[in-house]
Amino acid sequence: MGDFSSLGLSDWLVKQCKQLGINKPTPVQENCMPAILQGRDCMGCAKTGSGKTAAFVLPVLQKLSEDPYGIFCLVLTPTRELAYQIAEQFRVLGKPLGLKDCIIVGGMDMVTQALELSNQPHVVVATPGRLADHIRSSNTFSMKRIQFLILDEADRLLEQGCTDFTKDLEVILEILPAKRQTLLFSATLTDTLQELKSIAMNKPFFWESKSETRTVEELDQRYILTPEKVKDAYLVHLIQTFTDEHDDWSIIIFTNTCKSCQILTMMLREFNFPTISLHSMMKQKQRFANLAKFKASVYKILIATDVAARGLDIPTVQVVINHNTPGLPKIYIHRVGRTARAGRNGVSITLVTQYDIHLIHSIEEQIQTKLKEYPVVEKEVLKILTQVNVTRRECEIKLESTDFDEKREINKRKQLILEGKDPELEAKRKAELEKIRSQKKKFKQKIQESIQKQKQLKKKLMKRRQMKKKEAAQATA
Ligand SMILES: Nc1ncnc2c1ncn2[C@@H]1O[C@H](COP(=O)(O)OP(=O)(O)OP(=O)(O)O)[C@@H](O)[C@H]1O
């Protein structure tokens, strides 16, 4: 493996890397950086925690130092926290250049952001929604001269998940020059390869780490099969064991909804675990503050929705617990990738109910690794079962007495308005859809019942026929 100088980086950048403990290029850096420095578009697909960020930050800084102006580079990323993390890497590595960066994400003051954009920063790191809002509402900045467009977690930006970025991306792409370098990175690029190729049009250099598995070897991947009702008792038991055995470990627990995130946080706090949460229903300032406290190990346990599944780089995280089994292998890969980063060891434990076993099978098939059962002394779990379930119920009641559900409804309505939809009309449409769905369900049930009846009838007829045959045989005998 070569060093950074042999890849074409200037001495000042190599020195900056050394100061951060980045001495030798990782494979994704070694392979993608020369192509980027040659001016090619690039798509890099490498495992979580393998240094993809520096693989694009370093060549951009190199090129920027040769011809510094603003706005030189635009980075798009799906989450606000990730935008701050990427901007920080630019800032630290680009310090000798006096790099000016600007972060454009939702939940923060738009006027301040507009002002910063008009100051021609070298690098803009943004989430698509907020940047598109700025483009629609002001003409105080120009991106006509940008040299680099980078899509970090590119597959997420292009897929149509619960947050659909495609419309915002269209708005952004329209104001960018056609002549630019486009760089796309993710640990899971392959599913959206075709769409991605239409963004990086100039025969992009494509590099994918060659490996049979899609998760890192240093990650010990486990599961616990549990009935739904015992899940929380397992969770409390696991955390108790980890915190008893290790002083300096941090744990991220992923769950599927904001409400579940809130309830689990309240519940674990009742058990005196230093817990903090991160989900999209929190105010942005609170989200940043909570993440900062977790990073600084003030709180050892972070309970998060998938808003924290991608990209976050927190070296102290030794354990990832999936409180629910992710419905998509891709989400699993990113979630468990929050530990075992940059060559460190880590453990992931997925709580699996009998209804989720098929999900585990498709995860195993995708990652080409079999999850191993995590050994637990069941007796110990059963000892705390009642106490845990009572505590959870108490937390649920407490949460119901707050305006959490109401806030969620208001947020949904706000989102619809932002998307240019009429909340009343949407509610009607939803109700109609629900009606059609329930009619379909009833229809399906009826069909199934009649199939069942027919089967039973057939069985009866068969039996009768067999009886008759028997009787006839007995009579002839
Ligand atoms: N060449 C290197 N040598 C040692 N450490 C490195 C090197 N390059 C990057 N790192 C460190 O590795 C860690 C993970 O890097 P990074 O966050 O870029 O991973 P990633 O590939 O983007 O992961 P994800 O897919 O989860 O976003 C960071 O803390 C980074 O500073």
Coordinates of C-alpha atoms and ligand atoms in Angstrom, one line a residue:
M1 CA 0.0 0.0 0.0
G2 CA 1.4 3.4 -1.0
D3 CA 1.3 6.6 1.1
F4 CA -0.7 9.8 0.6
S5 CA 2.2 11.6 -1.2
S6 CA 2.4 8.9 -3.8
L7 CA -1.4 9.3 -4.4
G8 CA -0.7 12.9 -5.4
L9 CA -1.4 14.8 -2.2
S10 CA 0.7 17.9 -1.3
D11 CA 2.9 17.8 1.7
W12 CA 0.7 20.2 3.8
L13 CA -2.2 17.8 3.4
V14 CA -0.1 14.7 4.2
K15 CA 1.0 16.6 7.4
Q16 CA -2.6 17.4 8.3
C17 CA -3.6 13.8 7.9
K18 CA -0.7 12.7 10.1
Q19 CA -1.9 15.0 12.9
L20 CA -5.2 13.2 12.8
G21 CA -3.6 9.8 12.9
I22 CA -4.4 9.2 9.3
N23 CA -1.1 7.8 8.1
K24 CA -1.8 5.2 5.4
P25 CA -4.6 5.4 2.9
T26 CA -7.4 2.9 3.3
P27 CA -8.3 0.9 0.2
V28 CA -11.2 3.2 -0.8
Q29 CA -8.8 6.2 -0.5
E30 CA -6.0 4.5 -2.3
N31 CA -8.3 3.6 -5.2
C32 CA -10.6 6.6 -5.6
M33 CA -8.3 9.5 -4.8
P34 CA -6.0 9.3 -7.9
A35 CA -9.1 9.1 -10.2
I36 CA -10.6 12.1 -8.5
L37 CA -7.4 14.1 -8.7
Q38 CA -7.2 13.2 -12.4
G39 CA -10.6 15.0 -12.8
R40 CA -12.8 12.0 -13.2
D41 CA -16.3 11.4 -11.7
C42 CA -16.2 8.7 -9.1
M43 CA -18.5 6.2 -7.4
G44 CA -17.0 4.6 -4.3
C45 CA -18.6 1.8 -2.5
A46 CA -16.8 0.6 0.6
K47 CA -17.8 -0.8 4.0
T48 CA -18.9 1.3 6.9
G49 CA -16.1 3.1 8.8
S50 CA -13.6 2.6 6.0
G51 CA -12.7 6.2 5.5
K52 CA -14.9 7.2 2.6
T53 CA -15.2 10.8 3.9
A54 CA -11.5 11.5 3.7
A55 CA -11.5 9.8 0.3
F56 CA -13.4 12.8 -1.1
V57 CA -12.4 15.6 1.4
L58 CA -8.7 15.2 0.7
P59 CA -8.8 15.5 -3.2
V60 CA -11.2 18.4 -2.9
L61 CA -8.9 20.2 -0.6
Q62 CA -5.9 19.5 -2.9
K63 CA -7.7 21.0 -5.9
L64 CA -9.1 23.9 -3.9
S65 CA -5.6 24.8 -2.7
E66 CA -4.5 25.0 -6.4
D67 CA -7.3 27.5 -7.3
P68 CA -9.2 28.7 -4.2
Y69 CA -12.6 30.3 -4.7
G70 CA -16.1 30.0 -3.4
I71 CA -18.4 28.2 -3.9
F72 CA -16.0 25.5 -5.0
C73 CA -17.7 22.3 -3.6
L74 CA -21.2 21.2 -2.6
V75 CA -21.7 18.2 -0.5
L76 CA -25.2 16.8 -0.1
T77 CA -26.0 14.3 2.7
P78 CA -29.3 12.9 4.1
T79 CA -29.1 13.9 7.7
R80 CA -28.3 17.2 9.5
E81 CA -25.9 15.6 12.0
L82 CA -23.9 14.0 9.2
A83 CA -23.7 17.4 7.5
Y84 CA -22.0 18.8 10.6
Q85 CA -19.6 15.8 10.8
I86 CA -18.5 16.2 7.2
A87 CA -18.1 20.0 7.5
E88 CA -15.9 19.3 10.6
Q89 CA -13.6 17.0 8.5
F90 CA -13.2 19.7 5.9
R91 CA -12.5 22.3 8.5
V92 CA -9.9 20.3 10.4
L93 CA -8.1 19.0 7.3
G94 CA -8.4 22.3 5.5
K95 CA -7.2 24.5 8.4
P96 CA -4.0 25.6 6.7
L97 CA -6.0 26.9 3.8
G98 CA -8.2 29.0 6.0
L99 CA -11.1 27.0 4.7
K100 CA -14.5 28.7 4.8
D101 CA -17.4 26.3 5.1
C102 CA -21.1 26.7 5.4
I103 CA -23.7 24.2 6.7
I104 CA -27.2 24.4 5.3
V105 CA -29.6 22.1 7.2
G106 CA -33.2 22.2 8.3
G107 CA -34.2 23.3 11.8
M108 CA -31.6 26.1 11.9
D109 CA -32.1 29.8 11.2
M110 CA -32.6 30.5 7.5
V111 CA -31.5 34.1 7.5
T112 CA -28.1 33.4 9.1
Q113 CA -27.7 30.6 6.5
A114 CA -28.6 32.9 3.6
L115 CA -26.0 35.4 4.8
E116 CA -23.3 32.7 5.1
L117 CA -24.1 31.5 1.6
S118 CA -23.8 35.0 0.2
N119 CA -20.3 35.1 1.7
Q120 CA -19.0 32.7 -0.9
P121 CA -17.8 29.9 1.3
H122 CA -15.4 27.4 -0.3
V123 CA -17.5 24.4 0.7
V124 CA -21.2 24.1 1.3
V125 CA -22.4 21.0 3.2
A126 CA -26.2 20.6 3.0
T127 CA -29.2 18.5 3.4
P128 CA -31.2 18.7 0.1
G129 CA -34.5 20.0 1.5
R130 CA -33.1 23.2 3.1
L131 CA -30.7 23.9 0.2
A132 CA -33.6 23.6 -2.2
D133 CA -35.6 26.0 0.0
H134 CA -32.8 28.6 -0.3
I135 CA -32.6 28.2 -4.0
R136 CA -36.3 28.7 -4.3
S137 CA -36.5 31.7 -2.1
S138 CA -33.3 33.7 -2.7
N139 CA -30.8 34.7 -5.3
T140 CA -28.1 35.9 -3.0
F141 CA -25.6 33.1 -4.0
S142 CA -24.5 31.3 -7.1
M143 CA -23.4 27.7 -7.5
K144 CA -22.7 28.2 -11.2
R145 CA -19.0 27.7 -10.8
I146 CA -18.8 24.7 -8.5
Q147 CA -16.1 22.2 -9.3
F148 CA -17.3 19.4 -7.2
L149 CA -20.7 17.9 -6.4
I150 CA -20.6 15.2 -3.7
L151 CA -23.4 12.9 -2.7
D152 CA -22.5 11.2 0.5
E153 CA -24.8 8.3 1.4
A154 CA -25.7 8.6 -2.3
D155 CA -28.1 5.7 -2.4
R156 CA -30.2 7.2 0.5
L157 CA -30.4 10.5 -1.3
L158 CA -31.8 8.8 -4.4
E159 CA -34.1 6.2 -2.9
Q160 CA -37.7 7.1 -2.2
G161 CA -37.9 6.4 1.5
C162 CA -40.0 8.1 4.1
T163 CA -38.1 11.3 3.3
D164 CA -38.0 11.6 -0.5
F165 CA -35.2 13.9 -1.7
T166 CA -35.7 13.5 -5.4
K167 CA -37.7 16.7 -6.0
D168 CA -35.2 18.8 -4.0
L169 CA -32.3 17.2 -5.8
E170 CA -33.9 18.2 -9.1
V171 CA -34.1 21.8 -7.9
I172 CA -30.4 21.7 -6.9
L173 CA -29.1 20.0 -10.0
E174 CA -30.8 22.6 -12.1
I175 CA -28.6 25.4 -10.8
L176 CA -25.3 23.5 -11.0
P177 CA -23.0 23.6 -14.0
A178 CA -23.0 20.6 -16.2
K179 CA -19.2 20.7 -16.3
R180 CA -18.2 19.6 -12.8
Q181 CA -16.9 16.5 -11.1
T182 CA -19.5 14.4 -9.4
L183 CA -18.5 12.0 -6.6
L184 CA -20.9 9.5 -5.1
F185 CA -20.1 7.4 -2.0
S186 CA -21.9 4.9 0.3
A187 CA -21.5 1.5 1.9
T188 CA -24.5 0.4 -0.1
L189 CA -24.4 1.8 -3.6
T190 CA -25.2 -1.2 -5.7
D191 CA -29.1 -1.1 -5.3
T192 CA -29.4 2.3 -6.9
L193 CA -26.5 2.1 -9.3
Q194 CA -28.4 3.0 -12.5
E195 CA -30.0 6.1 -11.0
L196 CA -26.6 7.2 -9.7
K197 CA -25.0 6.8 -13.0
S198 CA -27.4 9.3 -14.5
I199 CA -26.1 11.9 -12.0
A200 CA -22.4 11.1 -12.6
M201 CA -22.7 11.2 -16.4
N202 CA -19.0 11.3 -17.4
K203 CA -18.2 7.6 -17.4
P204 CA -17.5 7.6 -13.7
F205 CA -14.7 5.7 -12.2
F206 CA -16.4 3.0 -10.1
W207 CA -14.7 1.3 -7.2
E208 CA -16.2 -1.3 -4.9
S209 CA -14.3 -3.0 -2.1
K210 CA -13.9 -6.7 -3.1
S211 CA -15.2 -8.8 -0.3
E212 CA -17.6 -11.6 0.1
T213 CA -19.2 -10.0 3.2
R214 CA -20.8 -6.6 3.3
T215 CA -20.0 -6.0 7.0
V216 CA -16.6 -5.7 8.6
E217 CA -14.8 -8.7 10.0
E218 CA -14.1 -6.9 13.3
L219 CA -17.9 -6.9 14.0
D220 CA -19.3 -9.7 16.1
Q221 CA -22.9 -10.0 14.8
R222 CA -25.4 -11.6 17.2
Y223 CA -29.1 -12.1 17.7
I224 CA -31.4 -13.0 20.5
L225 CA -34.7 -14.7 19.7
T226 CA -37.3 -13.3 22.1
P227 CA -41.1 -13.0 22.4
E228 CA -42.2 -9.4 21.9
K229 CA -43.3 -9.2 25.6
V230 CA -39.8 -10.2 26.9
K231 CA -37.8 -7.9 24.5
D232 CA -37.5 -5.0 27.0
A233 CA -36.4 -7.3 29.8
Y234 CA -33.6 -8.6 27.5
L235 CA -32.6 -5.0 26.7
V236 CA -32.4 -4.0 30.3
H237 CA -30.5 -7.2 31.1
L238 CA -28.0 -6.6 28.2
I239 CA -27.3 -3.0 29.2
Q240 CA -26.9 -4.0 32.9
T241 CA -24.4 -6.7 31.9
F242 CA -22.4 -4.4 29.6
T243 CA -22.3 -1.5 32.0
D244 CA -21.2 -3.9 34.8
E245 CA -18.4 -5.3 32.8
H246 CA -17.0 -2.2 31.0
D247 CA -16.3 1.4 32.0
D248 CA -15.6 3.1 28.7
W249 CA -18.2 1.5 26.4
S250 CA -20.9 3.4 24.6
I251 CA -24.0 1.8 23.3
I252 CA -26.4 2.8 20.5
I253 CA -29.9 1.3 20.6
F254 CA -31.9 1.6 17.3
T255 CA -35.6 1.5 17.4
N256 CA -38.2 2.0 14.7
T257 CA -40.3 5.0 15.8
C258 CA -39.8 8.3 17.5
K259 CA -42.4 7.3 20.1
S260 CA -40.6 4.0 20.9
C261 CA -37.4 6.0 21.1
Q262 CA -39.0 8.3 23.7
I263 CA -40.5 5.5 25.8
L264 CA -37.3 3.4 25.8
T265 CA -35.3 6.5 26.9
M266 CA -37.8 7.1 29.8
M267 CA -37.8 3.5 30.8
L268 CA -34.0 3.1 30.8
R269 CA -33.7 6.3 32.9
E270 CA -36.0 4.7 35.4
F271 CA -33.4 2.0 35.8
N272 CA -30.7 4.7 36.2
F273 CA -28.9 4.1 33.0
P274 CA -27.3 7.3 31.5
T275 CA -29.5 7.5 28.5
I276 CA -30.2 10.1 25.9
S277 CA -32.2 10.1 22.6
L278 CA -32.0 11.2 19.0
H279 CA -35.0 11.3 16.7
S280 CA -36.7 13.6 14.2
M281 CA -39.4 14.9 16.5
M282 CA -36.9 16.6 18.7
K283 CA -35.9 20.3 18.1
Q284 CA -32.7 20.5 16.0
K285 CA -30.8 22.2 18.8
Q286 CA -31.7 19.4 21.2
R287 CA -30.6 16.8 18.6
F288 CA -27.2 18.4 18.3
A289 CA -26.9 18.9 22.1
N290 CA -27.8 15.2 22.7
L291 CA -25.4 13.9 20.1
A292 CA -22.6 16.1 21.5
K293 CA -23.2 14.8 25.1
F294 CA -23.2 11.2 23.8
K295 CA -20.0 11.8 21.8
A296 CA -18.4 13.3 24.9
S297 CA -19.5 10.2 26.9
V298 CA -21.5 12.3 29.3
Y299 CA -24.3 9.8 28.4
K300 CA -23.2 6.2 27.6
I301 CA -26.4 5.1 25.9
L302 CA -28.0 6.7 22.8
I303 CA -31.5 5.6 21.7
A304 CA -32.1 6.6 18.2
T305 CA -34.3 6.1 15.1
D306 CA -32.7 5.5 11.7
V307 CA -31.9 9.2 11.6
A308 CA -28.6 8.1 13.3
A309 CA -28.2 4.9 11.2
R310 CA -25.9 6.3 8.6
G311 CA -22.5 7.9 8.6
L312 CA -22.1 8.9 12.3
D313 CA -18.6 8.3 13.4
I314 CA -18.3 7.8 17.1
P315 CA -15.2 5.7 18.0
T316 CA -16.3 4.9 21.5
V317 CA -19.4 2.9 20.3
Q318 CA -18.6 -0.7 21.1
V319 CA -22.2 -2.1 21.0
V320 CA -25.1 -1.6 18.7
I321 CA -28.5 -3.1 19.7
N322 CA -31.3 -3.4 17.3
H323 CA -34.4 -3.2 19.4
N324 CA -36.4 -4.0 16.3
T325 CA -35.2 -6.1 13.4
P326 CA -34.6 -3.7 10.4
G327 CA -37.0 -4.4 7.5
L328 CA -34.2 -3.9 4.9
P329 CA -30.8 -5.5 4.9
K330 CA -29.4 -2.1 3.8
I331 CA -30.6 -0.4 7.0
Y332 CA -29.1 -3.2 9.1
I333 CA -25.7 -2.7 7.4
H334 CA -25.7 1.0 8.2
R335 CA -27.0 0.6 11.7
V336 CA -24.5 -2.0 12.8
G337 CA -21.8 0.0 11.0
R338 CA -21.9 2.5 13.8
T339 CA -19.5 0.2 15.7
A340 CA -16.4 -1.6 14.6
R341 CA -15.1 1.4 12.7
A342 CA -11.6 2.0 11.3
G343 CA -10.3 -1.4 12.3
R344 CA -11.8 -1.4 15.9
N345 CA -13.8 -4.3 17.3
G346 CA -17.5 -4.1 18.0
V347 CA -20.6 -6.2 18.8
S348 CA -24.1 -5.9 17.3
I349 CA -27.1 -7.6 18.9
T350 CA -30.4 -7.8 17.1
L351 CA -33.5 -8.6 19.1
V352 CA -35.6 -10.9 16.9
T353 CA -39.2 -12.0 17.5
Q354 CA -40.7 -15.1 15.9
Y355 CA -42.4 -12.8 13.3
D356 CA -39.0 -11.3 12.2
I357 CA -37.1 -14.5 11.5
H358 CA -37.6 -14.1 7.7
L359 CA -36.0 -10.6 7.9
I360 CA -33.0 -12.1 9.6
H361 CA -32.7 -14.6 6.8
S362 CA -32.7 -11.9 4.1
I363 CA -30.2 -9.9 6.1
E364 CA -27.9 -12.9 6.3
E365 CA -28.2 -13.6 2.6
Q366 CA -27.3 -10.0 1.8
I367 CA -24.4 -9.6 4.1
Q368 CA -23.2 -13.2 3.4
T369 CA -22.7 -13.8 7.1
K370 CA -24.6 -15.9 9.6
L371 CA -25.6 -14.1 12.8
K372 CA -24.7 -16.1 15.9
E373 CA -27.0 -16.5 18.9
Y374 CA -26.0 -14.2 21.8
P375 CA -25.8 -16.3 25.0
V376 CA -28.0 -15.0 27.8
V377 CA -29.0 -16.6 31.1
E378 CA -32.7 -16.7 30.6
K379 CA -33.4 -17.1 34.3
E380 CA -31.8 -13.7 35.0
V381 CA -34.0 -12.1 32.3
L382 CA -37.2 -13.6 33.7
K383 CA -36.3 -12.3 37.2
I384 CA -36.7 -8.7 36.0
L385 CA -39.5 -9.3 33.5
T386 CA -42.4 -8.0 35.6
Q387 CA -40.5 -5.0 36.9
V388 CA -39.4 -4.0 33.4
N389 CA -42.9 -4.4 31.9
V390 CA -44.6 -2.4 34.7
T391 CA -42.0 0.3 34.3
R392 CA -42.6 0.4 30.6
R393 CA -46.3 0.7 31.1
E394 CA -45.8 3.6 33.5
C395 CA -43.6 5.4 31.0
E396 CA -46.2 4.9 28.3
I397 CA -48.9 6.4 30.5
K398 CA -46.6 9.3 31.4
L399 CA -46.0 9.9 27.7
E400 CA -49.7 9.7 26.9
S401 CA -50.3 12.5 29.4
T402 CA -47.9 14.8 27.4
D403 CA -48.7 16.2 24.0
F404 CA -46.3 13.9 22.2
D405 CA -48.9 12.4 19.8
E406 CA -50.4 15.8 19.2
K407 CA -47.0 17.2 18.3
R408 CA -46.5 14.3 15.9
E409 CA -49.8 15.1 14.2
I410 CA -48.8 18.8 14.0
N411 CA -45.4 17.8 12.5
K412 CA -47.0 15.6 9.9
R413 CA -49.3 18.5 8.9
K414 CA -46.4 20.9 8.7
Q415 CA -44.5 18.5 6.5
L416 CA -47.5 18.2 4.2
I417 CA -47.8 21.9 3.9
L418 CA -44.1 22.2 3.2
E419 CA -44.6 19.6 0.4
G420 CA -47.3 21.8 -1.0
K421 CA -50.1 19.4 0.0
D422 CA -53.4 20.2 1.7
P423 CA -53.5 18.4 5.1
E424 CA -57.3 18.2 5.0
L425 CA -57.3 16.7 1.5
E426 CA -54.5 14.3 2.5
A427 CA -56.5 13.2 5.6
K428 CA -59.5 12.5 3.3
R429 CA -57.3 10.6 0.9
K430 CA -55.8 8.6 3.7
A431 CA -59.2 7.8 5.1
E432 CA -60.4 6.6 1.6
L433 CA -57.3 4.5 1.2
E434 CA -57.9 3.0 4.6
K435 CA -61.5 2.2 3.6
I436 CA -60.4 0.5 0.4
R437 CA -57.7 -1.4 2.3
S438 CA -60.1 -2.7 4.9
Q439 CA -62.6 -3.6 2.1
K440 CA -59.8 -5.5 0.4
K441 CA -58.9 -7.2 3.6
K442 CA -62.5 -8.3 4.2
F443 CA -62.7 -9.5 0.7
K444 CA -59.5 -11.5 1.1
Q445 CA -60.8 -12.9 4.4
K446 CA -64.0 -14.0 2.7
I447 CA -62.1 -15.7 -0.1
Q448 CA -59.9 -17.4 2.3
E449 CA -62.9 -18.6 4.4
S450 CA -64.6 -20.0 1.3
I451 CA -61.4 -21.7 0.2
Q452 CA -61.2 -23.2 3.7
K453 CA -64.8 -24.3 3.5
Q454 CA -64.2 -25.9 0.1
K455 CA -61.2 -27.7 1.5
Q456 CA -63.2 -29.0 4.4
L457 CA -66.0 -30.1 2.1
K458 CA -63.5 -31.9 -0.1
K459 CA -62.0 -33.7 2.9
K460 CA -65.5 -34.8 4.0
L461 CA -66.3 -36.1 0.5
M462 CA -63.0 -37.9 0.4
K463 CA -63.7 -39.5 3.7
R464 CA -67.2 -40.5 2.7
R465 CA -65.8 -42.0 -0.5
Q466 CA -63.2 -43.9 1.4
M467 CA -65.8 -45.2 3.8
K468 CA -68.1 -46.3 0.9
K469 CA -65.1 -48.1 -0.7
K470 CA -64.3 -49.8 2.6
E471 CA -68.0 -50.9 3.0
A472 CA -68.1 -52.2 -0.6
A473 CA -64.9 -54.1 -0.1
Q474 CA -66.2 -55.6 3.2
A475 CA -69.5 -56.6 1.5
T476 CA -67.7 -58.3 -1.4
A477 CA -65.4 -60.1 1.1
Ligands
LIG1 N1 -6.4 6.3 6.3 C1 -7.0 6.3 7.5 N2 -6.3 5.7 8.5 C2 -6.8 5.7 9.8 N3 -8.1 6.2 10.1 C3 -8.8 6.7 9.1 C4 -8.3 6.8 7.8 N4 -9.2 7.4 7.0 C5 -10.2 7.7 7.8 N5 -10.0 7.3 9.1 C6 -10.9 7.4 10.2 O1 -11.8 6.3 10.1 C7 -13.1 6.7 10.7 C8 -14.2 6.3 9.8 O2 -14.2 7.1 8.6 P1 -15.5 7.6 7.9 O3 -16.4 8.2 8.8 O4 -15.0 8.4 6.7 O5 -16.1 6.2 7.4 P2 -17.1 5.9 6.2 O6 -16.5 5.0 5.3 O7 -17.6 7.2 5.7 O8 -18.3 5.2 7.0 P3 -19.9 5.2 6.8 O9 -20.2 4.3 5.7 O10 -20.4 4.6 8.1 O11 -20.3 6.6 6.6 C9 -13.0 8.2 11.0 O12 -12.8 8.4 12.4 C10 -11.8 8.7 10.2 O13 -11.1 9.7 10.9

